[in-house]
PDB file of C-alpha atoms in Angstrom:
ATOM      1  CA  MET A 133     229.473 185.569  34.078  1.00 41.00           C
ATOM      2  CA  ASP A 134     226.276 184.466  35.722  1.00 43.00           C
ATOM      3  CA  PRO A 135     227.219 182.582  38.921  1.00 43.00           C
ATOM      4  CA  GLN A 136     224.217 180.292  38.419  1.00 44.00           C
ATOM      5  CA  VAL A 137     225.653 178.882  35.186  1.00 47.00           C
ATOM      6  CA  GLY A 138     228.239 176.612  36.849  1.00 50.00           C
ATOM      7  CA  PRO A 139     231.272 174.958  35.232  1.00 68.00           C
ATOM      8  CA  TYR A 140     231.384 174.482  31.490  1.00 76.00           C
ATOM      9  CA  LEU A 141     232.691 170.906  31.718  1.00 79.00           C
ATOM     10  CA  ASN A 142     230.642 168.067  33.119  1.00 82.00           C
ATOM     11  CA  SER A 143     232.505 166.693  36.129  1.00 81.00           C
ATOM     12  CA  ARG A 144     230.284 163.578  36.120  1.00 82.00           C
ATOM     13  CA  ALA A 145     231.964 162.547  32.863  1.00 80.00           C
ATOM     14  CA  LEU A 146     235.046 161.768  34.977  1.00 81.00           C
ATOM     15  CA  CYS A 147     234.022 161.541  38.639  1.00 84.00           C
ATOM     16  CA  SER A 148     231.291 158.901  38.459  1.00 87.00           C
ATOM     17  CA  PRO A 149     231.022 155.154  37.879  1.00 90.00           C
ATOM     18  CA  LEU A 150     229.693 155.853  34.381  1.00 91.00           C
ATOM     19  CA  GLY A 151     232.632 158.138  33.659  1.00 90.00           C
ATOM     20  CA  ALA A 152     235.066 155.489  34.902  1.00 92.00           C
ATOM     21  CA  ALA A 153     233.480 152.925  32.587  1.00 94.00           C
ATOM     22  CA  ARG A 154     233.876 155.246  29.608  1.00 93.00           C
ATOM     23  CA  LEU A 155     237.481 156.007  30.498  1.00 94.00           C
ATOM     24  CA  GLY A 156     238.049 152.251  30.612  1.00 94.00           C
ATOM     25  CA  GLN A 157     236.550 151.981  27.137  1.00 95.00           C
ATOM     26  CA  LEU A 158     238.918 154.632  25.815  1.00 95.00           C
ATOM     27  CA  ALA A 159     241.969 153.067  27.455  1.00 96.00           C
ATOM     28  CA  THR A 160     241.286 149.495  26.332  1.00 95.00           C
ATOM     29  CA  GLY A 161     240.215 150.573  22.840  1.00 95.00           C
ATOM     30  CA  CYS A 162     243.383 152.597  22.370  1.00 95.00           C
ATOM     31  CA  ALA A 163     245.477 149.678  23.664  1.00 95.00           C
ATOM     32  CA  VAL A 164     243.858 147.185  21.292  1.00 95.00           C
ATOM     33  CA  ILE A 165     244.337 149.360  18.211  1.00 94.00           C
ATOM     34  CA  ALA A 166     247.936 150.163  19.174  1.00 94.00           C
ATOM     35  CA  LEU A 167     248.826 146.502  19.773  1.00 92.00           C
ATOM     36  CA  VAL A 168     247.249 145.319  16.535  1.00 92.00           C
ATOM     37  CA  THR A 169     248.918 147.958  14.388  1.00 90.00           C
ATOM     38  CA  HIS A 170     252.267 147.602  16.179  1.00 85.00           C
ATOM     39  CA  SER A 171     252.984 143.865  16.074  1.00 80.00           C
ATOM     40  CA  ALA A 172     249.905 141.670  16.477  1.00 78.00           C
ATOM     41  CA  GLY A 173     248.569 142.261  12.978  1.00 81.00           C
ATOM     42  CA  TYR A 174     245.421 141.062  11.249  1.00 84.00           C
ATOM     43  CA  SER A 175     244.525 139.617   7.854  1.00 83.00           C
ATOM     44  CA  GLY A 176     241.609 138.169   5.945  1.00 82.00           C
ATOM     45  CA  SER A 177     237.942 138.978   6.365  1.00 83.00           C
ATOM     46  CA  GLN A 178     237.987 137.874  10.026  1.00 86.00           C
ATOM     47  CA  GLY A 179     240.846 140.204  10.902  1.00 89.00           C
ATOM     48  CA  VAL A 180     239.292 143.091   8.994  1.00 91.00           C
ATOM     49  CA  PHE A 181     236.027 142.590  10.881  1.00 92.00           C
ATOM     50  CA  CYS A 182     237.783 142.601  14.263  1.00 93.00           C
ATOM     51  CA  MET A 183     239.812 145.708  13.449  1.00 94.00           C
ATOM     52  CA  ALA A 184     236.747 147.509  12.077  1.00 95.00           C
ATOM     53  CA  ALA A 185     234.778 146.619  15.219  1.00 95.00           C
ATOM     54  CA  TRP A 186     237.498 147.914  17.546  1.00 95.00           C
ATOM     55  CA  CYS A 187     237.992 151.132  15.562  1.00 96.00           C
ATOM     56  CA  PHE A 188     234.262 151.788  15.360  1.00 96.00           C
ATOM     57  CA  CYS A 189     233.753 151.239  19.093  1.00 96.00           C
ATOM     58  CA  PHE A 190     236.758 153.401  19.990  1.00 96.00           C
ATOM     59  CA  ALA A 191     235.636 156.251  17.713  1.00 96.00           C
ATOM     60  CA  MET A 192     232.123 156.025  19.139  1.00 96.00           C
ATOM     61  CA  SER A 193     233.495 156.163  22.703  1.00 95.00           C
ATOM     62  CA  VAL A 194     235.594 159.232  21.900  1.00 96.00           C
ATOM     63  CA  VAL A 195     232.589 161.078  20.472  1.00 95.00           C
ATOM     64  CA  VAL A 196     230.287 160.114  23.377  1.00 94.00           C
ATOM     65  CA  PHE A 197     232.866 161.040  26.022  1.00 94.00           C
ATOM     66  CA  PHE A 198     233.652 164.387  24.367  1.00 93.00           C
ATOM     67  CA  LEU A 199     229.991 165.357  23.981  1.00 92.00           C
ATOM     68  CA  ASP A 200     229.226 164.324  27.553  1.00 91.00           C
ATOM     69  CA  ALA A 201     232.237 166.098  29.056  1.00 91.00           C
ATOM     70  CA  THR A 202     231.526 169.354  27.205  1.00 89.00           C
ATOM     71  CA  ARG A 203     227.712 169.099  27.558  1.00 88.00           C
ATOM     72  CA  LEU A 204     227.416 169.628  23.807  1.00 89.00           C
ATOM     73  CA  TYR A 205     224.932 166.753  23.622  1.00 88.00           C
ATOM     74  CA  SER A 206     222.277 169.266  24.695  1.00 85.00           C
ATOM     75  CA  CYS A 207     222.632 170.874  21.251  1.00 87.00           C
ATOM     76  CA  LEU A 208     221.775 167.647  19.438  1.00 85.00           C
ATOM     77  CA  PRO A 209     218.173 166.820  18.444  1.00 86.00           C
ATOM     78  CA  VAL A 210     218.401 163.379  20.054  1.00 85.00           C
ATOM     79  CA  SER A 211     217.528 161.647  23.305  1.00 86.00           C
ATOM     80  CA  TRP A 212     220.992 161.436  24.857  1.00 87.00           C
ATOM     81  CA  ASP A 213     220.152 158.683  27.350  1.00 86.00           C
ATOM     82  CA  ASN A 214     218.692 156.453  24.655  1.00 88.00           C
ATOM     83  CA  LEU A 215     221.562 157.155  22.274  1.00 90.00           C
ATOM     84  CA  THR A 216     224.371 156.383  24.726  1.00 92.00           C
ATOM     85  CA  VAL A 217     222.914 153.148  26.101  1.00 92.00           C
ATOM     86  CA  THR A 218     222.247 151.972  22.534  1.00 92.00           C
ATOM     87  CA  CYS A 219     225.842 152.707  21.545  1.00 94.00           C
ATOM     88  CA  ALA A 220     227.143 150.916  24.642  1.00 94.00           C
ATOM     89  CA  ALA A 221     224.994 147.838  24.000  1.00 94.00           C
ATOM     90  CA  LEU A 222     226.054 147.685  20.353  1.00 94.00           C
ATOM     91  CA  ALA A 223     229.730 148.113  21.286  1.00 96.00           C
ATOM     92  CA  THR A 224     229.412 145.329  23.871  1.00 96.00           C
ATOM     93  CA  LEU A 225     228.137 142.927  21.220  1.00 95.00           C
ATOM     94  CA  MET A 226     230.795 143.942  18.690  1.00 95.00           C
ATOM     95  CA  CYS A 227     233.647 143.653  21.187  1.00 95.00           C
ATOM     96  CA  VAL A 228     232.534 140.289  22.540  1.00 95.00           C
ATOM     97  CA  THR A 229     232.329 138.989  18.959  1.00 95.00           C
ATOM     98  CA  ALA A 230     235.810 140.294  18.157  1.00 94.00           C
ATOM     99  CA  SER A 231     237.104 138.824  21.433  1.00 94.00           C
ATOM    100  CA  VAL A 232     236.003 135.385  20.215  1.00 93.00           C
ATOM    101  CA  VAL A 233     236.859 135.669  16.517  1.00 91.00           C
ATOM    102  CA  TYR A 234     240.369 137.123  16.896  1.00 92.00           C
ATOM    103  CA  PRO A 235     241.901 134.437  19.159  1.00 91.00           C
ATOM    104  CA  VAL A 236     240.192 131.631  17.199  1.00 88.00           C
ATOM    105  CA  PHE A 237     241.812 132.724  13.929  1.00 86.00           C
ATOM    106  CA  PHE A 238     245.018 134.438  15.080  1.00 85.00           C
ATOM    107  CA  VAL A 239     246.168 132.966  18.414  1.00 83.00           C
ATOM    108  CA  GLN A 240     247.931 129.603  18.261  1.00 74.00           C
ATOM    109  CA  SER A 241     249.313 127.461  21.068  1.00 65.00           C
ATOM    110  CA  GLU A 242     252.651 127.134  19.287  1.00 65.00           C
ATOM    111  CA  CYS A 243     254.712 130.071  18.113  1.00 67.00           C
ATOM    112  CA  PRO A 244     254.022 131.059  14.472  1.00 59.00           C
ATOM    113  CA  TYR A 245     256.737 131.612  11.914  1.00 56.00           C
ATOM    114  CA  ALA A 246     257.103 135.228  13.023  1.00 57.00           C
ATOM    115  CA  GLY A 247     258.104 134.131  16.527  1.00 62.00           C
ATOM    116  CA  CYS A 248     256.563 134.043  19.984  1.00 74.00           C
ATOM    117  CA  GLU A 249     256.549 137.829  20.250  1.00 79.00           C
ATOM    118  CA  VAL A 250     253.720 138.076  17.716  1.00 80.00           C
ATOM    119  CA  ARG A 251     251.728 135.410  19.555  1.00 82.00           C
ATOM    120  CA  ASN A 252     252.193 137.242  22.854  1.00 85.00           C
ATOM    121  CA  PHE A 253     250.993 140.495  21.299  1.00 88.00           C
ATOM    122  CA  ARG A 254     247.904 138.716  19.963  1.00 89.00           C
ATOM    123  CA  ILE A 255     247.179 137.296  23.413  1.00 90.00           C
ATOM    124  CA  ALA A 256     247.477 140.830  24.816  1.00 92.00           C
ATOM    125  CA  VAL A 257     245.046 142.061  22.143  1.00 93.00           C
ATOM    126  CA  THR A 258     242.544 139.400  23.182  1.00 94.00           C
ATOM    127  CA  VAL A 259     242.851 140.325  26.863  1.00 95.00           C
ATOM    128  CA  CYS A 260     242.365 144.040  26.134  1.00 95.00           C
ATOM    129  CA  SER A 261     239.389 143.274  23.915  1.00 95.00           C
ATOM    130  CA  ILE A 262     237.783 141.293  26.739  1.00 96.00           C
ATOM    131  CA  LEU A 263     238.416 144.185  29.125  1.00 96.00           C
ATOM    132  CA  ALA A 264     236.799 146.546  26.613  1.00 96.00           C
ATOM    133  CA  THR A 265     233.769 144.263  26.524  1.00 96.00           C
ATOM    134  CA  VAL A 266     233.574 144.449  30.325  1.00 96.00           C
ATOM    135  CA  ALA A 267     233.824 148.262  30.215  1.00 96.00           C
ATOM    136  CA  TYR A 268     230.997 148.577  27.680  1.00 96.00           C
ATOM    137  CA  GLY A 269     228.919 146.029  29.578  1.00 94.00           C
ATOM    138  CA  ALA A 270     229.461 148.037  32.757  1.00 94.00           C
ATOM    139  CA  GLU A 271     227.990 151.132  31.088  1.00 93.00           C
ATOM    140  CA  VAL A 272     224.940 149.138  30.004  1.00 92.00           C
ATOM    141  CA  ALA A 273     224.519 147.796  33.546  1.00 90.00           C
ATOM    142  CA  LEU A 274     224.840 151.266  35.059  1.00 88.00           C
ATOM    143  CA  CYS A 275     222.287 152.795  32.688  1.00 84.00           C
ATOM    144  CA  ARG A 276     219.799 149.933  32.675  1.00 79.00           C
ATOM    145  CA  ALA A 277     216.440 150.694  34.279  1.00 65.00           C
ATOM    146  CA  ARG A 278     215.798 148.691  37.474  1.00 61.00           C
ATOM    147  CA  PRO A 279     212.478 147.077  38.413  1.00 56.00           C
ATOM    148  CA  GLY A 280     210.178 149.617  40.042  1.00 52.00           C
ATOM    149  CA  GLN A 281     212.214 152.539  38.722  1.00 53.00           C
ATOM    150  CA  ALA A 282     210.759 155.253  36.491  1.00 50.00           C
ATOM    151  CA  VAL A 283     211.712 154.580  32.874  1.00 52.00           C
ATOM    152  CA  VAL A 284     213.832 157.500  31.727  1.00 56.00           C
ATOM    153  CA  GLY A 285     214.604 156.050  28.293  1.00 72.00           C
ATOM    154  CA  TYR A 286     213.134 153.116  26.433  1.00 79.00           C
ATOM    155  CA  MET A 287     216.558 151.847  25.333  1.00 84.00           C
ATOM    156  CA  ALA A 288     217.585 151.555  29.006  1.00 83.00           C
ATOM    157  CA  THR A 289     214.918 148.909  29.561  1.00 85.00           C
ATOM    158  CA  VAL A 290     215.288 145.193  28.892  1.00 86.00           C
ATOM    159  CA  SER A 291     213.011 145.575  25.881  1.00 87.00           C
ATOM    160  CA  GLY A 292     215.182 148.337  24.433  1.00 88.00           C
ATOM    161  CA  LEU A 293     218.409 146.395  24.975  1.00 91.00           C
ATOM    162  CA  LEU A 294     216.833 143.332  23.362  1.00 93.00           C
ATOM    163  CA  LYS A 295     216.137 145.472  20.296  1.00 94.00           C
ATOM    164  CA  VAL A 296     219.880 146.064  19.909  1.00 94.00           C
ATOM    165  CA  VAL A 297     220.641 142.350  20.259  1.00 95.00           C
ATOM    166  CA  GLN A 298     217.913 141.492  17.729  1.00 95.00           C
ATOM    167  CA  GLY A 299     219.428 143.867  15.192  1.00 94.00           C
ATOM    168  CA  PHE A 300     222.912 142.465  15.785  1.00 95.00           C
ATOM    169  CA  VAL A 301     221.704 138.866  15.341  1.00 95.00           C
ATOM    170  CA  ALA A 302     219.908 139.913  12.142  1.00 95.00           C
ATOM    171  CA  CYS A 303     223.220 141.242  10.792  1.00 93.00           C
ATOM    172  CA  ILE A 304     224.778 137.815  11.426  1.00 92.00           C
ATOM    173  CA  ILE A 305     221.891 136.241   9.495  1.00 93.00           C
ATOM    174  CA  PHE A 306     222.433 138.649   6.596  1.00 92.00           C
ATOM    175  CA  GLY A 307     226.133 137.811   6.548  1.00 88.00           C
ATOM    176  CA  ALA A 308     225.373 134.100   6.333  1.00 88.00           C
ATOM    177  CA  LEU A 309     222.772 134.693   3.622  1.00 89.00           C
ATOM    178  CA  ALA A 310     225.334 136.578   1.550  1.00 86.00           C
ATOM    179  CA  ASN A 311     227.887 133.774   1.955  1.00 80.00           C
ATOM    180  CA  GLY A 312     226.501 131.442  -0.703  1.00 74.00           C
ATOM    181  CA  SER A 313     223.351 130.364   1.121  1.00 73.00           C
ATOM    182  CA  GLU A 314     221.460 129.767  -2.162  1.00 77.00           C
ATOM    183  CA  PHE A 315     218.368 131.425  -0.726  1.00 79.00           C
ATOM    184  CA  SER A 316     217.067 132.356  -4.208  1.00 81.00           C
ATOM    185  CA  ARG A 317     216.357 128.735  -5.197  1.00 83.00           C
ATOM    186  CA  TYR A 318     212.822 128.697  -3.764  1.00 85.00           C
ATOM    187  CA  ALA A 319     210.111 131.279  -3.265  1.00 90.00           C
ATOM    188  CA  ALA A 320     209.759 130.082   0.341  1.00 90.00           C
ATOM    189  CA  THR A 321     213.378 130.886   1.210  1.00 89.00           C
ATOM    190  CA  ILE A 322     213.045 134.264  -0.512  1.00 92.00           C
ATOM    191  CA  TYR A 323     210.047 134.868   1.758  1.00 94.00           C
ATOM    192  CA  CYS A 324     212.245 134.084   4.779  1.00 93.00           C
ATOM    193  CA  VAL A 325     214.825 136.626   3.626  1.00 94.00           C
ATOM    194  CA  ALA A 326     212.039 139.194   3.234  1.00 95.00           C
ATOM    195  CA  VAL A 327     210.924 138.422   6.811  1.00 95.00           C
ATOM    196  CA  TYR A 328     214.449 138.908   8.156  1.00 95.00           C
ATOM    197  CA  ALA A 329     214.808 142.199   6.278  1.00 96.00           C
ATOM    198  CA  PHE A 330     211.374 143.525   7.311  1.00 96.00           C
ATOM    199  CA  CYS A 331     211.846 142.683  10.988  1.00 96.00           C
ATOM    200  CA  PHE A 332     215.322 144.232  10.985  1.00 96.00           C
ATOM    201  CA  ALA A 333     213.983 147.413   9.373  1.00 96.00           C
ATOM    202  CA  LEU A 334     211.086 147.603  11.841  1.00 94.00           C
ATOM    203  CA  THR A 335     213.437 147.128  14.789  1.00 94.00           C
ATOM    204  CA  ALA A 336     215.776 149.779  13.403  1.00 94.00           C
ATOM    205  CA  VAL A 337     212.859 152.207  13.047  1.00 91.00           C
ATOM    206  CA  LEU A 338     211.857 151.694  16.694  1.00 90.00           C
ATOM    207  CA  VAL A 339     215.440 152.278  17.850  1.00 90.00           C
ATOM    208  CA  ILE A 340     215.822 155.399  15.699  1.00 89.00           C
ATOM    209  CA  MET A 341     212.509 156.773  16.956  1.00 86.00           C
ATOM    210  CA  THR A 342     213.616 156.425  20.574  1.00 86.00           C
ATOM    211  CA  MET A 343     217.026 157.948  19.930  1.00 85.00           C
ATOM    212  CA  CYS A 344     215.376 160.899  18.203  1.00 82.00           C
ATOM    213  CA  GLY A 345     212.886 161.314  21.045  1.00 74.00           C
ATOM    214  CA  ARG A 346     209.840 160.582  18.856  1.00 72.00           C
ATOM    215  CA  THR A 347     208.014 158.556  21.488  1.00 68.00           C
ATOM    216  CA  ARG A 348     204.988 160.592  22.531  1.00 68.00           C
ATOM    217  CA  ALA A 349     202.477 158.735  20.394  1.00 58.00           C
ATOM    218  CA  VAL A 350     202.189 156.965  17.066  1.00 64.00           C
ATOM    219  CA  ARG A 351     198.923 157.835  15.348  1.00 64.00           C
ATOM    220  CA  CYS A 352     196.119 156.558  17.591  1.00 70.00           C
ATOM    221  CA  MET A 353     198.165 154.637  20.159  1.00 75.00           C
ATOM    222  CA  PRO A 354     200.867 155.392  22.764  1.00 79.00           C
ATOM    223  CA  PHE A 355     204.417 154.384  21.999  1.00 78.00           C
ATOM    224  CA  ASP A 356     204.577 151.467  24.445  1.00 79.00           C
ATOM    225  CA  ARG A 357     201.498 149.905  22.836  1.00 83.00           C
ATOM    226  CA  PHE A 358     202.994 150.512  19.380  1.00 85.00           C
ATOM    227  CA  VAL A 359     206.104 148.620  20.485  1.00 87.00           C
ATOM    228  CA  VAL A 360     203.996 145.655  21.621  1.00 89.00           C
ATOM    229  CA  VAL A 361     202.079 145.572  18.309  1.00 90.00           C
ATOM    230  CA  CYS A 362     205.303 145.659  16.286  1.00 91.00           C
ATOM    231  CA  THR A 363     206.931 143.004  18.463  1.00 93.00           C
ATOM    232  CA  LEU A 364     203.942 140.677  18.146  1.00 94.00           C
ATOM    233  CA  LEU A 365     204.099 141.044  14.368  1.00 95.00           C
ATOM    234  CA  GLU A 366     207.822 140.251  14.413  1.00 95.00           C
ATOM    235  CA  VAL A 367     207.225 137.180  16.600  1.00 96.00           C
ATOM    236  CA  LEU A 368     204.675 135.796  14.145  1.00 96.00           C
ATOM    237  CA  LEU A 369     206.874 136.490  11.125  1.00 96.00           C
ATOM    238  CA  TYR A 370     209.975 134.950  12.722  1.00 96.00           C
ATOM    239  CA  LEU A 371     207.935 131.919  13.777  1.00 95.00           C
ATOM    240  CA  SER A 372     206.941 131.307  10.163  1.00 95.00           C
ATOM    241  CA  ALA A 373     210.495 131.843   8.889  1.00 94.00           C
ATOM    242  CA  SER A 374     211.973 129.581  11.576  1.00 93.00           C
ATOM    243  CA  VAL A 375     209.707 126.774  10.323  1.00 93.00           C
ATOM    244  CA  VAL A 376     209.919 127.383   6.579  1.00 92.00           C
ATOM    245  CA  TRP A 377     213.686 127.949   6.292  1.00 91.00           C
ATOM    246  CA  PRO A 378     214.934 124.606   7.692  1.00 90.00           C
ATOM    247  CA  VAL A 379     212.251 122.670   5.780  1.00 90.00           C
ATOM    248  CA  PHE A 380     213.359 124.052   2.412  1.00 86.00           C
ATOM    249  CA  CYS A 381     217.063 123.809   3.269  1.00 84.00           C
ATOM    250  CA  PHE A 382     217.406 120.401   4.946  1.00 84.00           C
ATOM    251  CA  ASP A 383     214.427 118.313   3.828  1.00 78.00           C
ATOM    252  CA  PRO A 384     215.625 115.710   1.245  1.00 77.00           C
ATOM    253  CA  LYS A 385     212.883 116.826  -1.141  1.00 78.00           C
ATOM    254  CA  TYR A 386     214.283 120.376  -1.388  1.00 74.00           C
ATOM    255  CA  GLY A 387     217.785 120.423   0.056  1.00 68.00           C
ATOM    256  CA  SER A 388     220.430 118.329   1.756  1.00 72.00           C
ATOM    257  CA  PRO A 389     219.904 116.940   5.284  1.00 70.00           C
ATOM    258  CA  SER A 390     223.654 116.427   5.803  1.00 71.00           C
ATOM    259  CA  ARG A 391     226.862 118.159   4.846  1.00 71.00           C
ATOM    260  CA  ARG A 392     228.763 116.806   1.868  1.00 71.00           C
ATOM    261  CA  SER A 393     232.360 115.835   2.607  1.00 69.00           C
ATOM    262  CA  SER A 394     233.509 117.552  -0.604  1.00 68.00           C
ATOM    263  CA  CYS A 395     232.060 120.888   0.466  1.00 69.00           C
ATOM    264  CA  PRO A 396     234.934 123.322   1.278  1.00 65.00           C
ATOM    265  CA  TRP A 397     235.026 124.817   4.784  1.00 67.00           C
ATOM    266  CA  GLY A 398     234.126 128.489   4.875  1.00 62.00           C
ATOM    267  CA  LYS A 399     232.460 128.418   1.434  1.00 69.00           C
ATOM    268  CA  CYS A 400     229.877 125.689   1.864  1.00 75.00           C
ATOM    269  CA  PRO A 401     226.216 126.692   1.365  1.00 77.00           C
ATOM    270  CA  TRP A 402     225.168 124.053   3.907  1.00 78.00           C
ATOM    271  CA  ASP A 403     227.187 125.812   6.620  1.00 81.00           C
ATOM    272  CA  SER A 404     225.546 129.137   5.827  1.00 85.00           C
ATOM    273  CA  LYS A 405     222.108 127.529   5.980  1.00 87.00           C
ATOM    274  CA  ILE A 406     222.916 126.092   9.413  1.00 89.00           C
ATOM    275  CA  VAL A 407     224.000 129.523  10.658  1.00 90.00           C
ATOM    276  CA  VAL A 408     220.797 131.126   9.371  1.00 92.00           C
ATOM    277  CA  THR A 409     218.696 128.384  10.989  1.00 93.00           C
ATOM    278  CA  VAL A 410     220.382 128.655  14.374  1.00 94.00           C
ATOM    279  CA  PHE A 411     220.234 132.428  14.558  1.00 95.00           C
ATOM    280  CA  SER A 412     216.648 132.462  13.282  1.00 95.00           C
ATOM    281  CA  PHE A 413     215.667 130.483  16.369  1.00 95.00           C
ATOM    282  CA  VAL A 414     217.857 132.738  18.526  1.00 96.00           C
ATOM    283  CA  ASN A 415     216.138 135.861  17.234  1.00 96.00           C
ATOM    284  CA  PHE A 416     212.717 134.243  17.553  1.00 96.00           C
ATOM    285  CA  GLY A 417     213.473 133.603  21.236  1.00 96.00           C
ATOM    286  CA  LEU A 418     214.660 137.203  21.652  1.00 95.00           C
ATOM    287  CA  TYR A 419     211.459 138.574  20.130  1.00 95.00           C
ATOM    288  CA  VAL A 420     209.330 136.337  22.365  1.00 95.00           C
ATOM    289  CA  ALA A 421     211.234 137.542  25.447  1.00 94.00           C
ATOM    290  CA  ASP A 422     210.822 141.116  24.208  1.00 92.00           C
ATOM    291  CA  LEU A 423     207.079 140.633  23.804  1.00 92.00           C
ATOM    292  CA  ILE A 424     206.706 139.168  27.303  1.00 89.00           C
ATOM    293  CA  TYR A 425     208.663 142.016  28.899  1.00 86.00           C
ATOM    294  CA  SER A 426     206.911 144.708  26.853  1.00 82.00           C
ATOM    295  CA  GLN A 427     203.591 143.704  28.389  1.00 78.00           C
ATOM    296  CA  ARG A 428     204.774 145.075  31.756  1.00 71.00           C
ATOM    297  CA  LEU A 429     206.457 148.177  30.389  1.00 63.00           C
ATOM    298  CA  ARG A 430     204.919 151.584  30.991  1.00 58.00           C
ATOM    299  CA  PHE A 431     207.000 154.066  29.048  1.00 52.00           C
ATOM    300  CA  ILE A 432     207.010 157.606  30.457  1.00 48.00           C
ATOM    301  CA  SER A 433     210.137 159.127  28.965  1.00 42.00           C
ATOM    302  CA  SER A 434     208.092 161.598  26.947  1.00 40.00           C
ATOM    303  CA  HIS A 435     207.511 163.487  30.215  1.00 39.00           C
ATOM    304  CA  VAL A 436     211.160 163.418  31.291  1.00 38.00           C
ATOM    305  CA  PRO A 437     213.821 165.823  30.001  1.00 40.00           C
ATOM    306  CA  SER A 438     216.375 164.158  27.739  1.00 41.00           C
ATOM    307  CA  SER A 439     219.265 165.348  29.859  1.00 42.00           C
ATOM    308  CA  SER A 440     218.155 163.342  32.897  1.00 41.00           C
ATOM    309  CA  ARG A 441     219.807 159.995  33.565  1.00 44.00           C
ATOM    310  CA  VAL A 442     218.904 156.715  35.088  1.00 40.00           C
ATOM    311  CA  ALA A 443     220.504 156.581  38.487  1.00 36.00           C
ATOM    312  CA  PRO A 444     223.171 153.863  38.666  1.00 36.00           C
TER     313      PRO A 444
END
């Protein structure tokens, strides 16, 4: 064997702050799934969402850790740095959502009919889910590009991380739209849905391009300028949707300015319209922040090997 080759396994996957964060993800994810399946339990759409989020994040962590430890990521046609920080940011958002949803719907101050043991298990699930959120957030913090530091991967920048949050918020909007929002009543609200879908697709394309390493240039402009152009377009579209949607949902001429007392909780179109309105403004603010930050970004990852990492 060539002595210059070195060990087959990547020792940094274990003996580094990043490796410790990923081991924490594996430990807390395994604990959550074991506790839920053992005694804590889950039911309904809220429980299914939480369990799906935990299983997805755990499976993703297993794959990332295995590929990093064995160095097999070098065989993949992807930008490893961009892929891992994107996965960590997405897992952070999913775990923090599950950490809020699960205790709200499944943890009660008094003991349920099944006894206090079930309640205690559900409290333990919540604690482990919060710890998993911290572990994923730690990976994002360790990989994030610092001011004045060479940008190794676009997704490690604030702009790249905002792209993940924008996509996650868009998924919340889509969920509310599907929950009886009555968006098909007016052409204006259909336009808003088209805006949400177009901006989500454009954001997803930018993320996929960076993860696949396709960031040298886009037609006649460099990638960082292409990002700014796309973000400006998304800002303008979200601005229009953030104005049009509430007008056609809550103005007395087109909709209802207040919630009817007879409207059932969880299945009321007015509630879904409120959710869409709130998160439309949230995403508009995220796109504005993304646009402001992108003005200062000079992306140079096309000159850096994909195996290099941002120093923690």
